[in-house]
Amino acid sequence: MDIKRAEKCFENHKATLTDYGNIKILDFKNPKSSEYRIRFLFEEDYCRLHISGDLGELIATNYYNMTYEKFNDMVRDVGYFEGKINCHSRPLYIFDEDAIKEDVLELIKEKYGIEELIEDYRDWDYDFYSNEEVLKEFYDDILSDFSDVTGISSEARKILAKYIGEYDAYSEDIGKRKTDILDWYMFAFQLAQKQLNDDSAEIKTYPPVDTEKHAYWIDVTTEDDDEPLFKCSNCGNKGGQWNYNCDYCPDCGYKMEKVKENNNIE
């Protein structure tokens, strides 16, 4: 990651923390521009993080430390955070042509030998080519149908397998490099949190937001019933006293409110 570039991009950003109790929103943006703005939204009752803004979107979950106060655990270990990601709009890795050449060269040196490769490849109709020209033809074949999403093609891997073996030739790591987008997210969070530690930081606190869906039990007991019978107002699930004592409807999962007489909510 280019730290100096990131510092330049974030140099006029201001951090704002909005605290709804179980939901906390950290906004980090330039008040006069939308460039490189970023939002961290923590659903702390679900241990879920949403990142959005000019640098893409991402959702991650972890039952223990995906909260605003504990997120520094993730900042210190980006690899650990990567394992908690559910989905993301920006690629975490890409394949690069120069990186492929670099990785292939190292594998050839280790497994076969550069001079041996050149001599073998020269026999493929490159008799009057210099060593450099033979290597260029080899790389051209390897990079045929190259994609920055999937890397080298299956045909290129067949060529490589002759020299380095199938195990290494079919490795998904050939030419694969990090995009550093996760490092950008973590760096932005660190800068924002540093601002928020200042006494003049903008922190807004509101009553907690209830994100759970609610329903209530409807008393549908008739004279013919041997025991009380209740129905969920959302899904219609019926049950006896056991259902009524549940905090959540066993069928739809809504949080249940108790009822008093005439089906009024307690």
Coordinates of C-alpha atoms in Angstrom, one line a residue:
M1 CA 0.0 0.0 0.0
D2 CA 1.2 3.5 -0.9
I3 CA 0.9 5.2 2.5
K4 CA 1.8 8.7 1.2
R5 CA -0.8 8.5 -1.5
A6 CA -3.5 7.4 1.0
E7 CA -2.5 10.2 3.4
K8 CA -2.9 12.6 0.5
C9 CA -6.3 11.2 -0.4
F10 CA -7.6 11.5 3.2
E11 CA -5.8 14.7 4.3
N12 CA -9.0 16.8 4.3
H13 CA -11.3 14.1 5.7
K14 CA -13.3 14.6 8.9
A15 CA -14.6 11.8 11.1
T16 CA -18.1 11.7 12.5
L17 CA -19.4 9.0 14.8
T18 CA -23.1 8.5 15.2
D19 CA -24.0 6.2 18.0
Y20 CA -27.5 4.6 18.1
G21 CA -26.5 2.1 20.8
N22 CA -26.6 -1.2 18.9
I23 CA -25.8 0.5 15.6
K24 CA -22.8 2.8 15.2
I25 CA -21.9 4.7 12.0
L26 CA -18.5 6.1 11.4
D27 CA -18.3 8.5 8.5
F28 CA -15.0 9.6 7.2
K29 CA -15.2 12.1 4.3
N30 CA -14.1 15.5 3.0
P31 CA -16.9 18.0 3.8
K32 CA -16.4 19.6 0.3
S33 CA -16.1 16.5 -1.8
S34 CA -17.4 12.9 -2.2
E35 CA -14.0 11.6 -3.3
Y36 CA -12.7 8.8 -1.2
R37 CA -15.5 9.1 1.3
I38 CA -16.1 5.9 3.4
R39 CA -18.6 4.8 5.9
F40 CA -18.3 2.0 8.5
L41 CA -21.7 0.8 9.8
F42 CA -21.6 -1.6 12.7
E43 CA -24.6 -3.7 13.5
E44 CA -23.4 -4.6 16.9
D45 CA -26.3 -6.8 17.9
Y46 CA -25.6 -9.0 14.8
C47 CA -21.8 -8.5 14.9
R48 CA -21.9 -7.3 11.3
L49 CA -19.9 -4.6 9.5
H50 CA -21.0 -2.8 6.4
I51 CA -18.4 -0.7 4.5
S52 CA -19.6 1.6 1.7
G53 CA -18.6 4.7 -0.2
D54 CA -16.3 5.8 -3.0
L55 CA -13.9 2.8 -2.3
G56 CA -16.5 0.1 -2.8
E57 CA -18.8 -2.0 -0.6
L58 CA -18.1 -4.8 1.8
I59 CA -19.9 -6.9 4.4
A60 CA -18.2 -8.9 7.1
T61 CA -19.4 -10.7 10.2
N62 CA -17.8 -12.2 13.3
Y63 CA -19.6 -13.1 16.5
Y64 CA -17.0 -11.6 18.8
N65 CA -15.2 -8.5 17.6
M66 CA -17.1 -7.0 14.6
T67 CA -18.0 -4.0 16.7
Y68 CA -16.8 -0.4 16.7
E69 CA -14.9 -0.8 20.1
K70 CA -13.2 -4.0 19.2
F71 CA -12.6 -3.5 15.5
N72 CA -8.9 -2.6 16.2
D73 CA -8.4 -6.4 16.5
M74 CA -9.2 -6.5 12.7
V75 CA -7.1 -3.4 11.9
R76 CA -4.0 -5.1 13.4
D77 CA -4.6 -8.3 11.4
V78 CA -5.9 -7.7 7.9
G79 CA -5.5 -11.4 7.0
Y80 CA -7.8 -12.4 9.9
F81 CA -10.4 -9.8 8.8
E82 CA -10.3 -11.1 5.2
G83 CA -11.5 -14.5 6.5
K84 CA -14.6 -12.8 8.0
I85 CA -15.8 -11.2 4.7
N86 CA -19.1 -12.3 3.3
C87 CA -19.1 -10.2 0.1
H88 CA -17.3 -7.3 -1.5
S89 CA -17.6 -5.2 -4.7
R90 CA -13.9 -4.4 -5.1
P91 CA -11.5 -7.3 -5.9
L92 CA -9.2 -8.3 -3.1
Y93 CA -6.7 -9.9 -5.6
I94 CA -5.9 -9.4 -9.2
F95 CA -3.6 -11.2 -11.7
D96 CA -0.9 -9.1 -13.2
E97 CA 1.2 -9.9 -16.4
D98 CA 4.5 -8.7 -14.9
A99 CA 3.8 -10.7 -11.7
I100 CA 3.1 -13.8 -13.8
K101 CA 6.4 -13.4 -15.6
E102 CA 8.2 -13.0 -12.2
D103 CA 6.5 -16.1 -10.6
V104 CA 7.0 -18.3 -13.7
L105 CA 10.7 -17.3 -13.9
E106 CA 11.3 -18.3 -10.3
L107 CA 9.4 -21.6 -10.8
I108 CA 11.4 -22.4 -13.9
K109 CA 14.7 -21.6 -12.1
E110 CA 13.7 -23.8 -9.2
K111 CA 12.2 -26.8 -11.1
Y112 CA 13.8 -26.9 -14.5
G113 CA 16.4 -24.3 -15.3
I114 CA 16.3 -21.2 -17.5
E115 CA 19.0 -22.4 -20.0
E116 CA 17.4 -25.8 -20.3
L117 CA 14.0 -24.1 -21.0
I118 CA 15.5 -21.9 -23.7
E119 CA 17.2 -24.8 -25.4
D120 CA 14.0 -26.9 -25.3
Y121 CA 11.8 -24.1 -26.5
R122 CA 14.2 -23.2 -29.3
D123 CA 13.5 -26.6 -30.8
W124 CA 9.9 -25.5 -31.2
D125 CA 10.8 -23.7 -34.4
Y126 CA 12.9 -20.9 -33.0
D127 CA 16.3 -22.1 -34.2
F128 CA 17.7 -18.7 -35.1
Y129 CA 16.3 -16.7 -32.2
S130 CA 18.4 -15.2 -29.5
N131 CA 17.9 -16.4 -25.9
E132 CA 16.0 -13.2 -25.1
E133 CA 13.7 -13.7 -28.2
V134 CA 13.1 -17.3 -27.2
L135 CA 12.0 -16.3 -23.7
K136 CA 9.8 -13.6 -25.2
E137 CA 8.0 -16.2 -27.3
F138 CA 7.7 -18.4 -24.3
Y139 CA 6.1 -15.6 -22.2
D140 CA 3.8 -14.7 -25.1
D141 CA 2.5 -18.3 -25.2
I142 CA 2.1 -18.3 -21.4
L143 CA 0.2 -15.0 -21.5
S144 CA -2.1 -15.9 -24.4
D145 CA -5.7 -15.5 -23.2
F146 CA -4.5 -14.0 -20.0
S147 CA -7.2 -12.5 -17.7
D148 CA -6.7 -10.2 -14.7
V149 CA -9.6 -12.0 -13.1
T150 CA -8.6 -15.6 -13.6
G151 CA -4.9 -15.4 -14.5
I152 CA -3.3 -17.6 -17.2
S153 CA -5.3 -20.0 -19.4
S154 CA -5.6 -23.8 -19.2
E155 CA -3.5 -24.0 -22.4
A156 CA -0.7 -22.0 -20.7
R157 CA -0.8 -24.2 -17.7
K158 CA -0.3 -27.3 -19.9
I159 CA 2.8 -25.7 -21.4
L160 CA 4.1 -24.9 -17.9
A161 CA 3.4 -28.4 -16.6
K162 CA 6.0 -29.8 -18.9
Y163 CA 8.7 -27.8 -17.1
I164 CA 7.5 -27.4 -13.5
G165 CA 5.0 -30.2 -13.0
E166 CA 1.2 -30.1 -12.8
Y167 CA 1.1 -29.3 -9.1
D168 CA 2.8 -25.9 -9.5
A169 CA 1.5 -25.2 -13.0
Y170 CA -2.1 -25.3 -11.8
S171 CA -1.5 -23.2 -8.7
E172 CA -3.9 -20.4 -8.4
D173 CA -1.2 -18.2 -6.9
I174 CA 0.8 -17.6 -10.1
G175 CA 0.7 -13.9 -10.8
K176 CA -1.8 -13.3 -8.0
R177 CA -1.3 -10.0 -6.1
K178 CA -3.2 -8.1 -3.4
T179 CA -5.1 -5.0 -4.5
D180 CA -4.5 -3.4 -1.0
I181 CA -8.2 -2.4 -0.8
L182 CA -8.5 -3.9 2.7
D183 CA -5.4 -1.9 3.8
W184 CA -7.1 1.2 2.5
Y185 CA -10.2 0.5 4.6
M186 CA -8.1 -0.2 7.7
F187 CA -5.9 2.9 7.2
A188 CA -9.1 5.1 6.8
F189 CA -10.5 3.6 10.0
Q190 CA -7.3 4.3 11.9
L191 CA -7.2 7.9 10.8
A192 CA -10.8 8.4 11.6
Q193 CA -10.5 6.9 15.1
K194 CA -7.5 9.1 15.7
Q195 CA -9.6 12.1 15.0
L196 CA -12.4 10.9 17.3
N197 CA -10.0 10.6 20.2
D198 CA -9.7 14.4 20.1
D199 CA -11.9 16.3 22.6
S200 CA -13.4 18.3 19.7
A201 CA -14.5 15.2 17.8
E202 CA -18.1 15.1 16.4
I203 CA -19.9 12.3 18.2
K204 CA -23.7 12.1 18.0
T205 CA -25.6 9.8 20.4
Y206 CA -29.2 8.7 19.9
P207 CA -31.5 6.2 21.6
P208 CA -30.8 2.6 20.5
V209 CA -32.4 1.4 17.3
D210 CA -34.5 -1.7 17.5
T211 CA -33.6 -3.7 14.4
E212 CA -35.7 -6.8 15.3
K213 CA -39.0 -7.6 13.7
H214 CA -41.9 -7.8 16.2
A215 CA -45.2 -9.6 16.3
Y216 CA -47.5 -10.5 19.1
W217 CA -49.5 -13.5 20.3
I218 CA -53.2 -13.4 19.6
D219 CA -55.4 -15.4 22.1
V220 CA -57.6 -17.7 19.9
T221 CA -58.7 -20.0 22.7
T222 CA -62.2 -21.3 22.4
E223 CA -64.5 -23.1 24.8
D224 CA -63.7 -26.4 23.1
D225 CA -59.9 -26.1 23.8
D226 CA -58.5 -27.9 26.8
E227 CA -55.7 -25.3 27.2
P228 CA -55.0 -21.8 26.1
L229 CA -54.2 -21.4 22.4
F230 CA -52.3 -18.5 20.8
K231 CA -51.6 -17.4 17.2
C232 CA -48.6 -15.4 15.9
S233 CA -49.9 -12.1 14.4
N234 CA -47.3 -12.4 11.6
C235 CA -47.3 -16.0 10.3
G236 CA -50.4 -17.4 11.9
N237 CA -48.5 -20.2 13.7
K238 CA -50.7 -21.6 16.5
G239 CA -49.5 -23.1 19.8
G240 CA -50.3 -23.6 23.4
Q241 CA -48.7 -22.1 26.5
W242 CA -45.3 -23.3 25.4
N243 CA -45.5 -21.0 22.4
Y244 CA -46.7 -18.1 24.5
N245 CA -43.7 -18.4 26.8
C246 CA -41.3 -18.2 23.8
D247 CA -39.5 -14.9 23.2
Y248 CA -39.5 -15.6 19.5
C249 CA -42.0 -17.3 17.2
P250 CA -40.7 -20.8 16.4
D251 CA -41.9 -20.5 12.8
C252 CA -41.1 -16.9 11.5
G253 CA -38.5 -15.9 14.1
Y254 CA -40.2 -12.6 15.0
K255 CA -39.7 -11.3 18.5
M256 CA -43.0 -11.8 20.3
E257 CA -44.9 -9.4 22.6
K258 CA -47.1 -10.7 25.3
V259 CA -50.8 -10.0 25.3
K260 CA -53.3 -9.2 28.0
E261 CA -57.0 -9.6 27.9
N262 CA -58.8 -8.8 24.6
N263 CA -55.5 -9.3 22.7
N264 CA -54.0 -6.0 23.9
I265 CA -50.2 -6.0 23.9
E266 CA -48.7 -5.8 27.4

